[in-house]
CSV table of N, CA and C in Angstrom, one decimal:
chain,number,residue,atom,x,y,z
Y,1,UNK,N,14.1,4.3,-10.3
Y,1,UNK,CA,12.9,4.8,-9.8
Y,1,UNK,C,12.1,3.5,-9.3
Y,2,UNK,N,11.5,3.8,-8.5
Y,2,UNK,CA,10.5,2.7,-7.6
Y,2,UNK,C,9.3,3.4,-7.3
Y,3,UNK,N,8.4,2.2,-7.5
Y,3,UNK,CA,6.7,2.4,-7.7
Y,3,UNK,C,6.4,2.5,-6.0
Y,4,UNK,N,5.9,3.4,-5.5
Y,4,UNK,CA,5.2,3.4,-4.0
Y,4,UNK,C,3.7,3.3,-4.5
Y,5,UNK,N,2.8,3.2,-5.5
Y,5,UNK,CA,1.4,3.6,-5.1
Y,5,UNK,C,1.1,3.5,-6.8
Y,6,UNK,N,0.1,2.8,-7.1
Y,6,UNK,CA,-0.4,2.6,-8.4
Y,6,UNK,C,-2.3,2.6,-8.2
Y,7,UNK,N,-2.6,3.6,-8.6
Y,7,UNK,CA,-4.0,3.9,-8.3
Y,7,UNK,C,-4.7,4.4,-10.0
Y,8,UNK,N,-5.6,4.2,-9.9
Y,8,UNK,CA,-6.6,5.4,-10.7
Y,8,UNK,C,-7.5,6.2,-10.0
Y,9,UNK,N,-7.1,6.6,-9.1
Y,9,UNK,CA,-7.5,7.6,-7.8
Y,9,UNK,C,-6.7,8.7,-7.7
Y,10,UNK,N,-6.8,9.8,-9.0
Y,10,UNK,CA,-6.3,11.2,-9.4
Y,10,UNK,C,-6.0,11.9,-8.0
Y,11,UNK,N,-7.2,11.8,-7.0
Y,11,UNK,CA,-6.7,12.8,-5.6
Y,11,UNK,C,-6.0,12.4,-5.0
Y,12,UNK,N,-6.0,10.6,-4.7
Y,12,UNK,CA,-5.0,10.1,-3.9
Y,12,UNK,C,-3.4,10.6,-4.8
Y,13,UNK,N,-3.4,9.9,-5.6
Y,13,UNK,CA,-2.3,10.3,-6.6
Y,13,UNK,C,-1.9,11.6,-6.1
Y,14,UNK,N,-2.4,12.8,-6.0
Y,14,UNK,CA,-2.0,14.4,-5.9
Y,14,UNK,C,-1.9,14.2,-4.6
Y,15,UNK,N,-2.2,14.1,-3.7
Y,15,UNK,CA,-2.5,13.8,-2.2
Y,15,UNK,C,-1.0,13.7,-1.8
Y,16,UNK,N,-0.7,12.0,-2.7
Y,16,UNK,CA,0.6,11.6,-1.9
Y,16,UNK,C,1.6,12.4,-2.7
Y,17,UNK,N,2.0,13.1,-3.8
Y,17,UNK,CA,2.8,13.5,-4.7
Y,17,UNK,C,3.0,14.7,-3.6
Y,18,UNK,N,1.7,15.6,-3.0
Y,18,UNK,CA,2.1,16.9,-2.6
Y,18,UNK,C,2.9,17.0,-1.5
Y,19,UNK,N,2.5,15.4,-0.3
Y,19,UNK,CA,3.2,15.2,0.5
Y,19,UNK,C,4.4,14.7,0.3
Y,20,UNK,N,5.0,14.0,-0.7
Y,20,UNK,CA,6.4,14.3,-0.7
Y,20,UNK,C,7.0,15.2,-1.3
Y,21,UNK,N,6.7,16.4,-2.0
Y,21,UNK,CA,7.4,17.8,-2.2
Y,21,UNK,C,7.3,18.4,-1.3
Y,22,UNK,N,6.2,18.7,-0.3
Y,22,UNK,CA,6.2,19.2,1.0
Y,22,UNK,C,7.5,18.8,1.8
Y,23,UNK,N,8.3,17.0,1.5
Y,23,UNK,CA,9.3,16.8,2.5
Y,23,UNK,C,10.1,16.7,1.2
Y,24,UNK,N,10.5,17.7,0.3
Y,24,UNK,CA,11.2,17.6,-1.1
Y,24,UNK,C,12.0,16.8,-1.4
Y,25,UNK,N,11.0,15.9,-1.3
Y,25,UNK,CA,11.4,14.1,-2.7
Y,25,UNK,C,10.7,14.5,-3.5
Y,26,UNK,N,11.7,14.4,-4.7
Y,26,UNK,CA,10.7,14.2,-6.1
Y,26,UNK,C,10.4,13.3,-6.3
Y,27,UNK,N,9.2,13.3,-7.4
Y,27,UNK,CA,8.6,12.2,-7.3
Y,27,UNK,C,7.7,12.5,-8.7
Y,28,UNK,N,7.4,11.2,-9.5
Y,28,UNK,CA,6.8,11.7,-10.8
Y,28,UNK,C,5.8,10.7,-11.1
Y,29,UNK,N,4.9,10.8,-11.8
Y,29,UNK,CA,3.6,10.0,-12.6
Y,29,UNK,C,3.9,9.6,-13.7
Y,30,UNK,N,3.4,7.9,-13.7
Y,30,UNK,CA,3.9,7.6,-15.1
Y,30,UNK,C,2.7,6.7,-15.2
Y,31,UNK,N,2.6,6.6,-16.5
Y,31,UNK,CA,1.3,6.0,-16.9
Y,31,UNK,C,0.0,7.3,-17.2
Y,32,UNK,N,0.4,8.4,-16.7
Y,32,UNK,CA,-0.8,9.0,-17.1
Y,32,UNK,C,-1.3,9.5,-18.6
Y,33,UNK,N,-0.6,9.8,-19.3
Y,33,UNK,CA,-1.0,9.3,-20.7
Y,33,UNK,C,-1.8,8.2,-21.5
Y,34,UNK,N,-1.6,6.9,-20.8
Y,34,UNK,CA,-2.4,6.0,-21.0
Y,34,UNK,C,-4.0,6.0,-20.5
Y,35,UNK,N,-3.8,6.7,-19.6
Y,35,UNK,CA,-5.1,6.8,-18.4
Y,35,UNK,C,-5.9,7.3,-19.5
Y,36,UNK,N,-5.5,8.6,-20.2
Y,36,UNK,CA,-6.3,9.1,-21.2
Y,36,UNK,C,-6.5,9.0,-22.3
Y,37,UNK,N,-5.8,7.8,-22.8
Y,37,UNK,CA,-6.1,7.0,-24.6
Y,37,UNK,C,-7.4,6.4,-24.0
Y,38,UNK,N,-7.2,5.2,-22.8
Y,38,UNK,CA,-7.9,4.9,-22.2
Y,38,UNK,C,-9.7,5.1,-22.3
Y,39,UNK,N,-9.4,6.4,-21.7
Y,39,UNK,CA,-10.9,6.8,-21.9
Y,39,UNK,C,-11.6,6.8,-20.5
Y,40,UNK,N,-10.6,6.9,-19.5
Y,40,UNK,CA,-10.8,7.6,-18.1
Y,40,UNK,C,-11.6,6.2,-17.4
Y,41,UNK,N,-11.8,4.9,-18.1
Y,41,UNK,CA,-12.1,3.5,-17.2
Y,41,UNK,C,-12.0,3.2,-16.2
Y,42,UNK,N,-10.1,3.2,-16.0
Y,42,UNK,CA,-9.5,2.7,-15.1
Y,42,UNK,C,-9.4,2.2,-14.9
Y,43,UNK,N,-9.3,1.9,-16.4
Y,43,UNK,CA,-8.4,-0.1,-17.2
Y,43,UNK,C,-7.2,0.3,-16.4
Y,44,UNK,N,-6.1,1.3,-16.4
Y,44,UNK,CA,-4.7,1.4,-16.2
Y,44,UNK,C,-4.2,2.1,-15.2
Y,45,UNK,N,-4.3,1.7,-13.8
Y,45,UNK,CA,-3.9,2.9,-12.9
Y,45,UNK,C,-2.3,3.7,-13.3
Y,46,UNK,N,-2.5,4.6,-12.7
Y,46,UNK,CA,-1.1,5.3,-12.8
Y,46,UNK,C,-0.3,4.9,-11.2
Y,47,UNK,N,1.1,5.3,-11.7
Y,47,UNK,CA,2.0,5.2,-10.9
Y,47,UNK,C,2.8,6.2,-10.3
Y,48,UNK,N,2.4,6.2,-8.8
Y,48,UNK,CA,3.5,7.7,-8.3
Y,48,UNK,C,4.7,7.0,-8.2
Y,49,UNK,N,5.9,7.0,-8.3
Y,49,UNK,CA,7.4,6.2,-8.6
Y,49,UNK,C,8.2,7.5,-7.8
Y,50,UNK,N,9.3,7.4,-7.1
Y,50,UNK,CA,10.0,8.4,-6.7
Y,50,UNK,C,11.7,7.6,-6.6
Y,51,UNK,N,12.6,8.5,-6.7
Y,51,UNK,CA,13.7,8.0,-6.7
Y,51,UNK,C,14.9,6.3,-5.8
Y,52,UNK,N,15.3,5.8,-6.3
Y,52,UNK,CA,16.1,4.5,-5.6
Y,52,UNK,C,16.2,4.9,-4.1
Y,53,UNK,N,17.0,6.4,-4.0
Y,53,UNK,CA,17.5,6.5,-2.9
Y,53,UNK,C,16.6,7.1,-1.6
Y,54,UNK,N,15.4,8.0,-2.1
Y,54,UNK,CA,14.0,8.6,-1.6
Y,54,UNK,C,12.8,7.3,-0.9
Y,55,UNK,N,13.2,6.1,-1.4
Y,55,UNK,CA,12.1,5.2,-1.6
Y,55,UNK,C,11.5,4.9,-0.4
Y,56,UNK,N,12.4,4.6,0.7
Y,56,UNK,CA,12.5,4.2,1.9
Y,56,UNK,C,11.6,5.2,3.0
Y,57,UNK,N,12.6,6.4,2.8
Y,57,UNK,CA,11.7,7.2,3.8
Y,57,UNK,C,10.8,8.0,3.1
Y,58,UNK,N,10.5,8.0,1.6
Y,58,UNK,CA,8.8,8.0,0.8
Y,58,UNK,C,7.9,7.1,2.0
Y,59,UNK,N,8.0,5.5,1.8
Y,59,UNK,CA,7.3,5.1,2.2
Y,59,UNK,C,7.0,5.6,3.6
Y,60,UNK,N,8.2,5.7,4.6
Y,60,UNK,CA,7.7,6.3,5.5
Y,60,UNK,C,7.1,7.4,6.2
Y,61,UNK,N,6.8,8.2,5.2
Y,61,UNK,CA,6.3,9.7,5.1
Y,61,UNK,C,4.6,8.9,4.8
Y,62,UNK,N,4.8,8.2,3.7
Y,62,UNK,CA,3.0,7.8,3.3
Y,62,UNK,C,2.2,7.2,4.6
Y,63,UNK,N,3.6,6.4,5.0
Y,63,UNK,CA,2.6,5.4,6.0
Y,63,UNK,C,2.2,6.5,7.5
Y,64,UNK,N,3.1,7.6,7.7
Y,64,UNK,CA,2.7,8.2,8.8
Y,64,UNK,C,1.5,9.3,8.4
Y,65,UNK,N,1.2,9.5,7.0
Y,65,UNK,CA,0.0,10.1,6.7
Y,65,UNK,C,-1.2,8.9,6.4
Y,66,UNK,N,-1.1,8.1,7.0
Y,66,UNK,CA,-2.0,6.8,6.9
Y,66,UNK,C,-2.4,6.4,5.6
Y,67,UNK,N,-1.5,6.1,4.5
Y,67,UNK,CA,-1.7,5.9,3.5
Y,67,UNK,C,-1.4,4.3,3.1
Y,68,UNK,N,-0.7,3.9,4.1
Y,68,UNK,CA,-0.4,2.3,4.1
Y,68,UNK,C,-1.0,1.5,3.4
Y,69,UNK,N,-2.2,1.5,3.1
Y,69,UNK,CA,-3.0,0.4,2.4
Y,69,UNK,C,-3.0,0.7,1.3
Y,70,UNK,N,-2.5,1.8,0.9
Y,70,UNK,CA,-2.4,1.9,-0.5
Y,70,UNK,C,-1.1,1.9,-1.5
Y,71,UNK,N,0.2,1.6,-0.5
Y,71,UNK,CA,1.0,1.3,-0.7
Y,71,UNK,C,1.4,0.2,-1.7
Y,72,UNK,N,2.1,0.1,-2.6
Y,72,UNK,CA,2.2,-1.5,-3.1
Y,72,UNK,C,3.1,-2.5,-2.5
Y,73,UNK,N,2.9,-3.4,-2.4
Y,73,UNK,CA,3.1,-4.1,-1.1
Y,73,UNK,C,4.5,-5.0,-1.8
Y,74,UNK,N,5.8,-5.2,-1.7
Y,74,UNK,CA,6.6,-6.1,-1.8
Y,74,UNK,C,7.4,-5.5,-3.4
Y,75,UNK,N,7.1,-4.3,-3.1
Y,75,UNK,CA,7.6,-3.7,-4.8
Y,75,UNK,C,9.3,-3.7,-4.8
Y,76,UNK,N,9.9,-4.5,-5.6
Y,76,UNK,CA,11.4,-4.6,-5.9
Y,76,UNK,C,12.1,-3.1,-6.6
């Protein structure tokens, strides 16, 4: 799994998740459990992560919904 997008921005988060089921990559949230020990701060963004093999044209699906800037930038 690889991280495309680490926010504490719940809409963005659903935003980009819906757009890649719409082009059916899965794709999952992790960290959101913490978000809520937390206490909804936004000490800990969450992470949309989608498959090894999805990753590539994920990204390119976000960046043609102009989501680029919120991309993580250089993620291994």
């Amino acid at each position: 799994m690889r991280t495309l997008i680490a926010t504490s921005n719940p809409v963005l988060l659903s935003y980009a998740q819906s757009l890649l089921a719409d082009a059916r990559m899965r794709s999952e949230i992790f960290d959101q459990h913490v978000s809520f020990i937390e206490g909804g701060i936004g000490a800990f963004p969450r992470r949309l992560v989608v498959a090894d093999d999805d990753y590539e044209a994920a990204r390119r699906l976000l960046i043609d919904a102009d989501l680029e800037a919120d991309l993580l930038k250089n993620e291994g």
